[in-house]
């Protein structure tokens, strides 16, 4: 750092103090002489301050002078400037790391990371979670259903027939209502279940209403479509599209909405291992 000499203060002429002078009336000051007929010594010293380019804070020091009448008048004079260093940000403690994200439920698992239908959890018509791993060892036919479609009567009727024939051999139908095609499934879950069970004697499980296409598509349907693409792309084309799943949860075939359930009976029997 640079050495900056501090200028000497102005000499203060000191009044003579006689025997009759009232020392109690003498002015109180650090410049007051210690004995009569003496003069203040000339002061000189130097200090070292760190050299810096940052903004500085100026300090002013008082310089005193005494007149012949021993009256002291303080005057201010800029004397010395130096810098107060800014706080070092490097010494500040680092911010705490963000908390880890909560684990995603299986129902929200990305379709690309799943290897089986059994990796998913869906909701039933009453809103309760259903772990599809409970269907391990069973052959599944997954269908998006609707109550007001031109294909409703034929498909619901034949689905009931298939289920009645093979339910005791390890066959299960999973029905997912969907209102994305012509708004043909507008009812509530309760109304949909009542319609299918009352009119078509559906005994297989009917799940919560879902989207099968688009950004809000149910994860299970994203997986189904990525496993078996359709003739004109992966998207579901209409109500009653069908996916056949083997006992290990792998998608083995996909059928168009116009394919009747009874026409795929031979494929179901093959997966069941029956003649």
PDB file of C-alpha atoms in Angstrom:
ATOM      1  CA  UNK A   1       0.000   0.000   0.000  1.00  0.00           C
ATOM      2  CA  UNK A   2       1.030   3.626  -0.401  1.00  0.00           C
ATOM      3  CA  UNK A   3       2.408   5.593   2.547  1.00  0.00           C
ATOM      4  CA  UNK A   4       0.456   8.803   3.032  1.00  0.00           C
ATOM      5  CA  UNK A   5       2.005  11.393   5.376  1.00  0.00           C
ATOM      6  CA  UNK A   6      -0.413  13.187   7.635  1.00  0.00           C
ATOM      7  CA  UNK A   7       0.163  16.966   7.491  1.00  0.00           C
ATOM      8  CA  UNK A   8       1.296  18.622  10.652  1.00  0.00           C
ATOM      9  CA  UNK A   9      -1.361  20.602  12.467  1.00  0.00           C
ATOM     10  CA  UNK A  10      -1.081  24.398  12.550  1.00  0.00           C
ATOM     11  CA  UNK A  11       0.983  25.686  15.416  1.00  0.00           C
ATOM     12  CA  UNK A  12      -1.179  27.074  18.139  1.00  0.00           C
ATOM     13  CA  UNK A  13       0.251  30.234  19.794  1.00  0.00           C
ATOM     14  CA  UNK A  14      -0.139  29.718  23.501  1.00  0.00           C
ATOM     15  CA  UNK A  15      -1.090  32.611  25.776  1.00  0.00           C
ATOM     16  CA  UNK A  16       1.172  33.381  28.673  1.00  0.00           C
ATOM     17  CA  UNK A  17      -0.183  32.387  32.019  1.00  0.00           C
ATOM     18  CA  UNK A  18       0.588  34.714  34.867  1.00  0.00           C
ATOM     19  CA  UNK A  19       0.332  34.227  38.567  1.00  0.00           C
ATOM     20  CA  UNK A  20      -2.904  36.173  38.621  1.00  0.00           C
ATOM     21  CA  UNK A  21      -4.402  34.299  35.705  1.00  0.00           C
ATOM     22  CA  UNK A  22      -7.328  32.116  36.665  1.00  0.00           C
ATOM     23  CA  UNK A  23      -6.377  28.697  35.454  1.00  0.00           C
ATOM     24  CA  UNK A  24      -9.910  27.489  36.063  1.00  0.00           C
ATOM     25  CA  UNK A  25     -11.059  29.811  33.289  1.00  0.00           C
ATOM     26  CA  UNK A  26      -8.607  28.416  30.844  1.00  0.00           C
ATOM     27  CA  UNK A  27     -10.291  26.988  27.757  1.00  0.00           C
ATOM     28  CA  UNK A  28     -10.742  23.235  27.822  1.00  0.00           C
ATOM     29  CA  UNK A  29      -9.021  21.725  24.836  1.00  0.00           C
ATOM     30  CA  UNK A  30      -6.630  18.992  23.922  1.00  0.00           C
ATOM     31  CA  UNK A  31      -4.396  21.866  22.675  1.00  0.00           C
ATOM     32  CA  UNK A  32      -4.119  23.364  26.168  1.00  0.00           C
ATOM     33  CA  UNK A  33      -0.382  23.796  27.126  1.00  0.00           C
ATOM     34  CA  UNK A  34       0.974  21.903  30.049  1.00  0.00           C
ATOM     35  CA  UNK A  35       3.142  24.771  31.327  1.00  0.00           C
ATOM     36  CA  UNK A  36       3.405  28.537  30.774  1.00  0.00           C
ATOM     37  CA  UNK A  37       5.568  29.914  28.008  1.00  0.00           C
ATOM     38  CA  UNK A  38       5.483  26.627  26.105  1.00  0.00           C
ATOM     39  CA  UNK A  39       4.466  25.953  22.544  1.00  0.00           C
ATOM     40  CA  UNK A  40       2.681  22.989  21.071  1.00  0.00           C
ATOM     41  CA  UNK A  41       5.096  20.551  19.465  1.00  0.00           C
ATOM     42  CA  UNK A  42       4.948  20.018  15.724  1.00  0.00           C
ATOM     43  CA  UNK A  43       3.394  16.638  15.081  1.00  0.00           C
ATOM     44  CA  UNK A  44       4.185  14.396  12.155  1.00  0.00           C
ATOM     45  CA  UNK A  45       3.455  10.770  11.396  1.00  0.00           C
ATOM     46  CA  UNK A  46       2.389   8.510   8.558  1.00  0.00           C
ATOM     47  CA  UNK A  47      -0.022   5.615   8.063  1.00  0.00           C
ATOM     48  CA  UNK A  48      -0.401   2.847   5.533  1.00  0.00           C
ATOM     49  CA  UNK A  49      -3.775   2.026   3.996  1.00  0.00           C
ATOM     50  CA  UNK A  50      -4.599  -0.676   1.461  1.00  0.00           C
ATOM     51  CA  UNK A  51      -4.646   0.473  -2.136  1.00  0.00           C
ATOM     52  CA  UNK A  52      -8.017  -0.129  -3.812  1.00  0.00           C
ATOM     53  CA  UNK A  53     -10.021   1.060  -6.794  1.00  0.00           C
ATOM     54  CA  UNK A  54     -13.364   0.781  -5.059  1.00  0.00           C
ATOM     55  CA  UNK A  55     -15.434   3.739  -4.026  1.00  0.00           C
ATOM     56  CA  UNK A  56     -14.058   5.469  -0.936  1.00  0.00           C
ATOM     57  CA  UNK A  57     -15.449   7.158   2.130  1.00  0.00           C
ATOM     58  CA  UNK A  58     -13.822  10.474   2.941  1.00  0.00           C
ATOM     59  CA  UNK A  59     -13.000  11.500   6.490  1.00  0.00           C
ATOM     60  CA  UNK A  60     -12.338  15.046   7.662  1.00  0.00           C
ATOM     61  CA  UNK A  61     -10.232  15.860  10.673  1.00  0.00           C
ATOM     62  CA  UNK A  62     -10.361  19.011  12.785  1.00  0.00           C
ATOM     63  CA  UNK A  63      -7.547  21.507  12.733  1.00  0.00           C
ATOM     64  CA  UNK A  64      -7.397  23.885  15.613  1.00  0.00           C
ATOM     65  CA  UNK A  65      -5.703  27.273  15.828  1.00  0.00           C
ATOM     66  CA  UNK A  66      -5.406  29.600  18.741  1.00  0.00           C
ATOM     67  CA  UNK A  67      -5.424  33.378  18.478  1.00  0.00           C
ATOM     68  CA  UNK A  68      -3.471  35.699  20.717  1.00  0.00           C
ATOM     69  CA  UNK A  69      -6.610  36.003  22.868  1.00  0.00           C
ATOM     70  CA  UNK A  70      -6.466  32.224  23.415  1.00  0.00           C
ATOM     71  CA  UNK A  71      -9.809  31.723  21.648  1.00  0.00           C
ATOM     72  CA  UNK A  72      -9.968  28.460  19.770  1.00  0.00           C
ATOM     73  CA  UNK A  73     -11.926  28.179  16.550  1.00  0.00           C
ATOM     74  CA  UNK A  74     -12.335  24.700  15.032  1.00  0.00           C
ATOM     75  CA  UNK A  75     -12.138  24.451  11.255  1.00  0.00           C
ATOM     76  CA  UNK A  76     -12.751  21.422   9.069  1.00  0.00           C
ATOM     77  CA  UNK A  77     -10.430  20.437   6.286  1.00  0.00           C
ATOM     78  CA  UNK A  78     -10.465  17.304   4.080  1.00  0.00           C
ATOM     79  CA  UNK A  79      -7.560  15.335   5.337  1.00  0.00           C
ATOM     80  CA  UNK A  80      -7.485  11.768   4.208  1.00  0.00           C
ATOM     81  CA  UNK A  81      -9.498   9.388   2.018  1.00  0.00           C
ATOM     82  CA  UNK A  82      -9.470   5.622   2.063  1.00  0.00           C
ATOM     83  CA  UNK A  83     -11.755   2.758   1.133  1.00  0.00           C
ATOM     84  CA  UNK A  84     -14.000   0.616   3.251  1.00  0.00           C
ATOM     85  CA  UNK A  85     -13.864  -2.689   1.371  1.00  0.00           C
ATOM     86  CA  UNK A  86     -17.201  -4.119   0.299  1.00  0.00           C
ATOM     87  CA  UNK A  87     -18.296  -7.393   1.871  1.00  0.00           C
ATOM     88  CA  UNK A  88     -16.748 -10.354   0.161  1.00  0.00           C
ATOM     89  CA  UNK A  89     -19.558 -12.332  -1.485  1.00  0.00           C
ATOM     90  CA  UNK A  90     -17.281 -15.339  -1.620  1.00  0.00           C
ATOM     91  CA  UNK A  91     -17.499 -15.619   2.172  1.00  0.00           C
ATOM     92  CA  UNK A  92     -21.310 -15.740   2.109  1.00  0.00           C
ATOM     93  CA  UNK A  93     -22.707 -19.228   2.688  1.00  0.00           C
ATOM     94  CA  UNK A  94     -24.094 -20.865  -0.478  1.00  0.00           C
ATOM     95  CA  UNK A  95     -27.880 -21.220  -0.715  1.00  0.00           C
ATOM     96  CA  UNK A  96     -29.236 -24.586   0.373  1.00  0.00           C
ATOM     97  CA  UNK A  97     -29.919 -27.047  -2.455  1.00  0.00           C
ATOM     98  CA  UNK A  98     -33.567 -27.446  -3.519  1.00  0.00           C
ATOM     99  CA  UNK A  99     -35.403 -30.399  -2.020  1.00  0.00           C
ATOM    100  CA  UNK A 100     -35.649 -33.470  -4.245  1.00  0.00           C
ATOM    101  CA  UNK A 101     -38.945 -33.863  -6.126  1.00  0.00           C
ATOM    102  CA  UNK A 102     -41.422 -36.263  -4.573  1.00  0.00           C
ATOM    103  CA  UNK A 103     -41.568 -39.697  -6.167  1.00  0.00           C
ATOM    104  CA  UNK A 104     -44.159 -39.973  -8.909  1.00  0.00           C
ATOM    105  CA  UNK A 105     -47.017 -42.381  -8.378  1.00  0.00           C
ATOM    106  CA  UNK A 106     -47.078 -45.370 -10.691  1.00  0.00           C
ATOM    107  CA  UNK A 107     -50.230 -44.049 -12.359  1.00  0.00           C
ATOM    108  CA  UNK A 108     -48.173 -41.072 -13.602  1.00  0.00           C
ATOM    109  CA  UNK A 109     -45.196 -43.121 -14.741  1.00  0.00           C
ATOM    110  CA  UNK A 110     -43.920 -42.208 -18.183  1.00  0.00           C
ATOM    111  CA  UNK A 111     -45.084 -44.691 -20.804  1.00  0.00           C
ATOM    112  CA  UNK A 112     -41.561 -44.860 -22.219  1.00  0.00           C
ATOM    113  CA  UNK A 113     -40.169 -46.187 -18.917  1.00  0.00           C
ATOM    114  CA  UNK A 114     -42.831 -48.886 -18.510  1.00  0.00           C
ATOM    115  CA  UNK A 115     -42.259 -52.370 -19.843  1.00  0.00           C
ATOM    116  CA  UNK A 116     -45.600 -53.922 -18.997  1.00  0.00           C
ATOM    117  CA  UNK A 117     -49.252 -53.081 -18.443  1.00  0.00           C
ATOM    118  CA  UNK A 118     -48.637 -54.298 -14.907  1.00  0.00           C
ATOM    119  CA  UNK A 119     -46.457 -51.220 -14.241  1.00  0.00           C
ATOM    120  CA  UNK A 120     -49.492 -48.914 -14.097  1.00  0.00           C
ATOM    121  CA  UNK A 121     -52.067 -47.894 -11.526  1.00  0.00           C
ATOM    122  CA  UNK A 122     -55.462 -46.647 -12.728  1.00  0.00           C
ATOM    123  CA  UNK A 123     -58.682 -45.514 -11.056  1.00  0.00           C
ATOM    124  CA  UNK A 124     -61.893 -47.471 -11.028  1.00  0.00           C
ATOM    125  CA  UNK A 125     -65.347 -45.942 -11.555  1.00  0.00           C
ATOM    126  CA  UNK A 126     -65.563 -44.965  -7.878  1.00  0.00           C
ATOM    127  CA  UNK A 127     -62.191 -43.178  -7.943  1.00  0.00           C
ATOM    128  CA  UNK A 128     -60.159 -45.820  -6.102  1.00  0.00           C
ATOM    129  CA  UNK A 129     -56.677 -46.792  -7.263  1.00  0.00           C
ATOM    130  CA  UNK A 130     -56.318 -50.163  -8.937  1.00  0.00           C
ATOM    131  CA  UNK A 131     -52.827 -51.623  -9.354  1.00  0.00           C
ATOM    132  CA  UNK A 132     -52.807 -53.457 -12.665  1.00  0.00           C
ATOM    133  CA  UNK A 133     -50.143 -55.809 -11.344  1.00  0.00           C
ATOM    134  CA  UNK A 134     -53.077 -57.641  -9.713  1.00  0.00           C
ATOM    135  CA  UNK A 135     -53.830 -58.948 -13.218  1.00  0.00           C
ATOM    136  CA  UNK A 136     -50.509 -60.755 -13.586  1.00  0.00           C
ATOM    137  CA  UNK A 137     -51.045 -64.202 -15.050  1.00  0.00           C
ATOM    138  CA  UNK A 138     -54.253 -63.207 -16.849  1.00  0.00           C
ATOM    139  CA  UNK A 139     -54.976 -62.483 -20.503  1.00  0.00           C
ATOM    140  CA  UNK A 140     -56.456 -58.979 -20.870  1.00  0.00           C
ATOM    141  CA  UNK A 141     -58.612 -57.298 -23.487  1.00  0.00           C
ATOM    142  CA  UNK A 142     -58.481 -53.509 -22.975  1.00  0.00           C
ATOM    143  CA  UNK A 143     -61.268 -51.521 -24.689  1.00  0.00           C
ATOM    144  CA  UNK A 144     -62.299 -47.845 -24.775  1.00  0.00           C
ATOM    145  CA  UNK A 145     -66.102 -47.921 -24.551  1.00  0.00           C
ATOM    146  CA  UNK A 146     -68.969 -45.492 -25.195  1.00  0.00           C
ATOM    147  CA  UNK A 147     -72.713 -45.674 -24.476  1.00  0.00           C
ATOM    148  CA  UNK A 148     -74.113 -43.726 -27.448  1.00  0.00           C
ATOM    149  CA  UNK A 149     -72.011 -45.035 -30.347  1.00  0.00           C
ATOM    150  CA  UNK A 150     -73.269 -46.966 -33.366  1.00  0.00           C
ATOM    151  CA  UNK A 151     -70.920 -49.777 -32.280  1.00  0.00           C
ATOM    152  CA  UNK A 152     -72.198 -49.875 -28.707  1.00  0.00           C
ATOM    153  CA  UNK A 153     -74.802 -52.648 -28.966  1.00  0.00           C
ATOM    154  CA  UNK A 154     -72.739 -55.153 -30.953  1.00  0.00           C
ATOM    155  CA  UNK A 155     -69.537 -54.647 -28.970  1.00  0.00           C
ATOM    156  CA  UNK A 156     -71.081 -54.652 -25.493  1.00  0.00           C
ATOM    157  CA  UNK A 157     -73.088 -57.776 -26.373  1.00  0.00           C
ATOM    158  CA  UNK A 158     -70.104 -59.745 -27.688  1.00  0.00           C
ATOM    159  CA  UNK A 159     -67.809 -58.563 -24.896  1.00  0.00           C
ATOM    160  CA  UNK A 160     -70.268 -60.001 -22.377  1.00  0.00           C
ATOM    161  CA  UNK A 161     -70.291 -63.308 -24.285  1.00  0.00           C
ATOM    162  CA  UNK A 162     -66.490 -63.541 -24.377  1.00  0.00           C
ATOM    163  CA  UNK A 163     -66.207 -62.776 -20.691  1.00  0.00           C
ATOM    164  CA  UNK A 164     -68.775 -65.401 -19.763  1.00  0.00           C
ATOM    165  CA  UNK A 165     -66.914 -68.066 -21.754  1.00  0.00           C
ATOM    166  CA  UNK A 166     -63.364 -67.446 -20.567  1.00  0.00           C
ATOM    167  CA  UNK A 167     -63.502 -65.628 -17.221  1.00  0.00           C
ATOM    168  CA  UNK A 168     -62.812 -68.873 -15.352  1.00  0.00           C
ATOM    169  CA  UNK A 169     -59.772 -69.603 -17.541  1.00  0.00           C
ATOM    170  CA  UNK A 170     -57.871 -66.430 -16.646  1.00  0.00           C
ATOM    171  CA  UNK A 171     -59.436 -63.963 -19.101  1.00  0.00           C
ATOM    172  CA  UNK A 172     -60.326 -60.392 -18.084  1.00  0.00           C
ATOM    173  CA  UNK A 173     -61.827 -57.397 -19.885  1.00  0.00           C
ATOM    174  CA  UNK A 174     -60.820 -53.869 -18.795  1.00  0.00           C
ATOM    175  CA  UNK A 175     -63.268 -51.226 -20.069  1.00  0.00           C
ATOM    176  CA  UNK A 176     -62.255 -47.536 -20.106  1.00  0.00           C
ATOM    177  CA  UNK A 177     -65.079 -45.075 -20.945  1.00  0.00           C
ATOM    178  CA  UNK A 178     -63.990 -42.209 -23.211  1.00  0.00           C
ATOM    179  CA  UNK A 179     -65.880 -39.139 -24.446  1.00  0.00           C
ATOM    180  CA  UNK A 180     -63.358 -37.986 -27.074  1.00  0.00           C
ATOM    181  CA  UNK A 181     -65.167 -39.391 -30.115  1.00  0.00           C
ATOM    182  CA  UNK A 182     -68.312 -37.478 -31.003  1.00  0.00           C
ATOM    183  CA  UNK A 183     -69.103 -36.845 -27.324  1.00  0.00           C
ATOM    184  CA  UNK A 184     -70.744 -40.278 -27.221  1.00  0.00           C
ATOM    185  CA  UNK A 185     -69.939 -41.008 -23.559  1.00  0.00           C
ATOM    186  CA  UNK A 186     -71.291 -37.910 -21.759  1.00  0.00           C
ATOM    187  CA  UNK A 187     -72.557 -39.607 -18.596  1.00  0.00           C
ATOM    188  CA  UNK A 188     -70.990 -39.820 -15.159  1.00  0.00           C
ATOM    189  CA  UNK A 189     -69.085 -42.907 -14.071  1.00  0.00           C
ATOM    190  CA  UNK A 190     -72.100 -44.073 -12.098  1.00  0.00           C
ATOM    191  CA  UNK A 191     -74.401 -43.683 -15.106  1.00  0.00           C
ATOM    192  CA  UNK A 192     -71.958 -45.527 -17.378  1.00  0.00           C
ATOM    193  CA  UNK A 193     -71.644 -48.494 -15.004  1.00  0.00           C
ATOM    194  CA  UNK A 194     -75.402 -48.682 -14.544  1.00  0.00           C
ATOM    195  CA  UNK A 195     -75.951 -48.624 -18.324  1.00  0.00           C
ATOM    196  CA  UNK A 196     -73.429 -51.394 -19.065  1.00  0.00           C
ATOM    197  CA  UNK A 197     -74.431 -53.638 -16.172  1.00  0.00           C
ATOM    198  CA  UNK A 198     -78.186 -53.229 -16.525  1.00  0.00           C
ATOM    199  CA  UNK A 199     -78.542 -53.354 -20.287  1.00  0.00           C
ATOM    200  CA  UNK A 200     -75.682 -55.673 -21.276  1.00  0.00           C
ATOM    201  CA  UNK A 201     -75.024 -57.622 -18.066  1.00  0.00           C
ATOM    202  CA  UNK A 202     -71.404 -56.502 -17.995  1.00  0.00           C
ATOM    203  CA  UNK A 203     -69.618 -58.270 -15.134  1.00  0.00           C
ATOM    204  CA  UNK A 204     -66.073 -57.155 -16.007  1.00  0.00           C
ATOM    205  CA  UNK A 205     -64.524 -54.048 -14.395  1.00  0.00           C
ATOM    206  CA  UNK A 206     -65.361 -50.605 -15.789  1.00  0.00           C
ATOM    207  CA  UNK A 207     -62.841 -47.923 -14.898  1.00  0.00           C
ATOM    208  CA  UNK A 208     -62.774 -44.150 -14.582  1.00  0.00           C
ATOM    209  CA  UNK A 209     -63.492 -42.116 -17.726  1.00  0.00           C
ATOM    210  CA  UNK A 210     -60.224 -41.186 -19.468  1.00  0.00           C
ATOM    211  CA  UNK A 211     -58.741 -39.489 -22.514  1.00  0.00           C
ATOM    212  CA  UNK A 212     -57.025 -41.874 -24.897  1.00  0.00           C
ATOM    213  CA  UNK A 213     -55.491 -39.272 -27.245  1.00  0.00           C
ATOM    214  CA  UNK A 214     -53.773 -35.926 -26.775  1.00  0.00           C
ATOM    215  CA  UNK A 215     -51.557 -34.478 -24.057  1.00  0.00           C
ATOM    216  CA  UNK A 216     -53.995 -35.528 -21.327  1.00  0.00           C
ATOM    217  CA  UNK A 217     -54.180 -39.141 -22.449  1.00  0.00           C
ATOM    218  CA  UNK A 218     -54.063 -41.668 -19.621  1.00  0.00           C
ATOM    219  CA  UNK A 219     -50.529 -43.093 -19.153  1.00  0.00           C
ATOM    220  CA  UNK A 220     -51.832 -46.621 -19.686  1.00  0.00           C
ATOM    221  CA  UNK A 221     -53.097 -45.607 -23.142  1.00  0.00           C
ATOM    222  CA  UNK A 222     -49.835 -43.896 -24.027  1.00  0.00           C
ATOM    223  CA  UNK A 223     -48.125 -47.184 -23.280  1.00  0.00           C
ATOM    224  CA  UNK A 224     -50.635 -49.239 -25.261  1.00  0.00           C
ATOM    225  CA  UNK A 225     -50.329 -47.016 -28.324  1.00  0.00           C
ATOM    226  CA  UNK A 226     -46.531 -46.949 -28.203  1.00  0.00           C
ATOM    227  CA  UNK A 227     -46.463 -50.742 -27.927  1.00  0.00           C
ATOM    228  CA  UNK A 228     -48.751 -51.383 -30.896  1.00  0.00           C
ATOM    229  CA  UNK A 229     -49.264 -48.649 -33.476  1.00  0.00           C
ATOM    230  CA  UNK A 230     -52.317 -48.569 -35.682  1.00  0.00           C
ATOM    231  CA  UNK A 231     -52.583 -48.803 -39.454  1.00  0.00           C
ATOM    232  CA  UNK A 232     -52.724 -45.001 -39.827  1.00  0.00           C
ATOM    233  CA  UNK A 233     -50.610 -44.039 -36.814  1.00  0.00           C
ATOM    234  CA  UNK A 234     -50.581 -44.602 -33.081  1.00  0.00           C
ATOM    235  CA  UNK A 235     -53.666 -42.559 -32.147  1.00  0.00           C
ATOM    236  CA  UNK A 236     -56.933 -44.262 -31.242  1.00  0.00           C
ATOM    237  CA  UNK A 237     -59.335 -43.827 -34.170  1.00  0.00           C
ATOM    238  CA  UNK A 238     -62.747 -44.357 -32.512  1.00  0.00           C
ATOM    239  CA  UNK A 239     -64.696 -46.027 -29.740  1.00  0.00           C
ATOM    240  CA  UNK A 240     -64.118 -49.750 -29.083  1.00  0.00           C
ATOM    241  CA  UNK A 241     -60.484 -49.973 -30.191  1.00  0.00           C
ATOM    242  CA  UNK A 242     -59.062 -53.141 -28.613  1.00  0.00           C
ATOM    243  CA  UNK A 243     -55.670 -54.225 -27.236  1.00  0.00           C
ATOM    244  CA  UNK A 244     -54.904 -57.860 -26.428  1.00  0.00           C
ATOM    245  CA  UNK A 245     -52.382 -58.331 -23.585  1.00  0.00           C
ATOM    246  CA  UNK A 246     -50.680 -61.579 -22.584  1.00  0.00           C
ATOM    247  CA  UNK A 247     -50.156 -62.988 -19.087  1.00  0.00           C
ATOM    248  CA  UNK A 248     -46.867 -61.066 -18.666  1.00  0.00           C
ATOM    249  CA  UNK A 249     -48.515 -57.724 -19.425  1.00  0.00           C
ATOM    250  CA  UNK A 250     -47.117 -57.377 -22.948  1.00  0.00           C
ATOM    251  CA  UNK A 251     -49.279 -55.987 -25.745  1.00  0.00           C
ATOM    252  CA  UNK A 252     -49.463 -58.666 -28.439  1.00  0.00           C
ATOM    253  CA  UNK A 253     -52.112 -57.282 -30.793  1.00  0.00           C
ATOM    254  CA  UNK A 254     -54.338 -54.325 -31.588  1.00  0.00           C
ATOM    255  CA  UNK A 255     -57.737 -54.359 -33.292  1.00  0.00           C
ATOM    256  CA  UNK A 256     -59.735 -51.658 -35.063  1.00  0.00           C
ATOM    257  CA  UNK A 257     -63.072 -50.412 -33.672  1.00  0.00           C
ATOM    258  CA  UNK A 258     -64.944 -52.299 -36.380  1.00  0.00           C
ATOM    259  CA  UNK A 259     -63.348 -55.623 -35.419  1.00  0.00           C
ATOM    260  CA  UNK A 260     -65.974 -57.603 -33.532  1.00  0.00           C
ATOM    261  CA  UNK A 261     -64.957 -59.118 -30.172  1.00  0.00           C
ATOM    262  CA  UNK A 262     -65.998 -62.643 -31.225  1.00  0.00           C
ATOM    263  CA  UNK A 263     -63.726 -62.486 -34.277  1.00  0.00           C
ATOM    264  CA  UNK A 264     -60.642 -62.394 -32.017  1.00  0.00           C
ATOM    265  CA  UNK A 265     -61.748 -65.343 -29.880  1.00  0.00           C
ATOM    266  CA  UNK A 266     -59.113 -67.614 -31.445  1.00  0.00           C
ATOM    267  CA  UNK A 267     -56.336 -65.189 -30.396  1.00  0.00           C
ATOM    268  CA  UNK A 268     -57.659 -65.136 -26.839  1.00  0.00           C
ATOM    269  CA  UNK A 269     -57.749 -68.929 -26.664  1.00  0.00           C
ATOM    270  CA  UNK A 270     -54.174 -69.134 -27.957  1.00  0.00           C
ATOM    271  CA  UNK A 271     -52.880 -66.880 -25.181  1.00  0.00           C
ATOM    272  CA  UNK A 272     -54.879 -68.783 -22.596  1.00  0.00           C
ATOM    273  CA  UNK A 273     -53.312 -72.011 -23.832  1.00  0.00           C
ATOM    274  CA  UNK A 274     -56.659 -73.677 -24.460  1.00  0.00           C
ATOM    275  CA  UNK A 275     -57.499 -75.690 -27.600  1.00  0.00           C
TER     276      UNK A 275
END
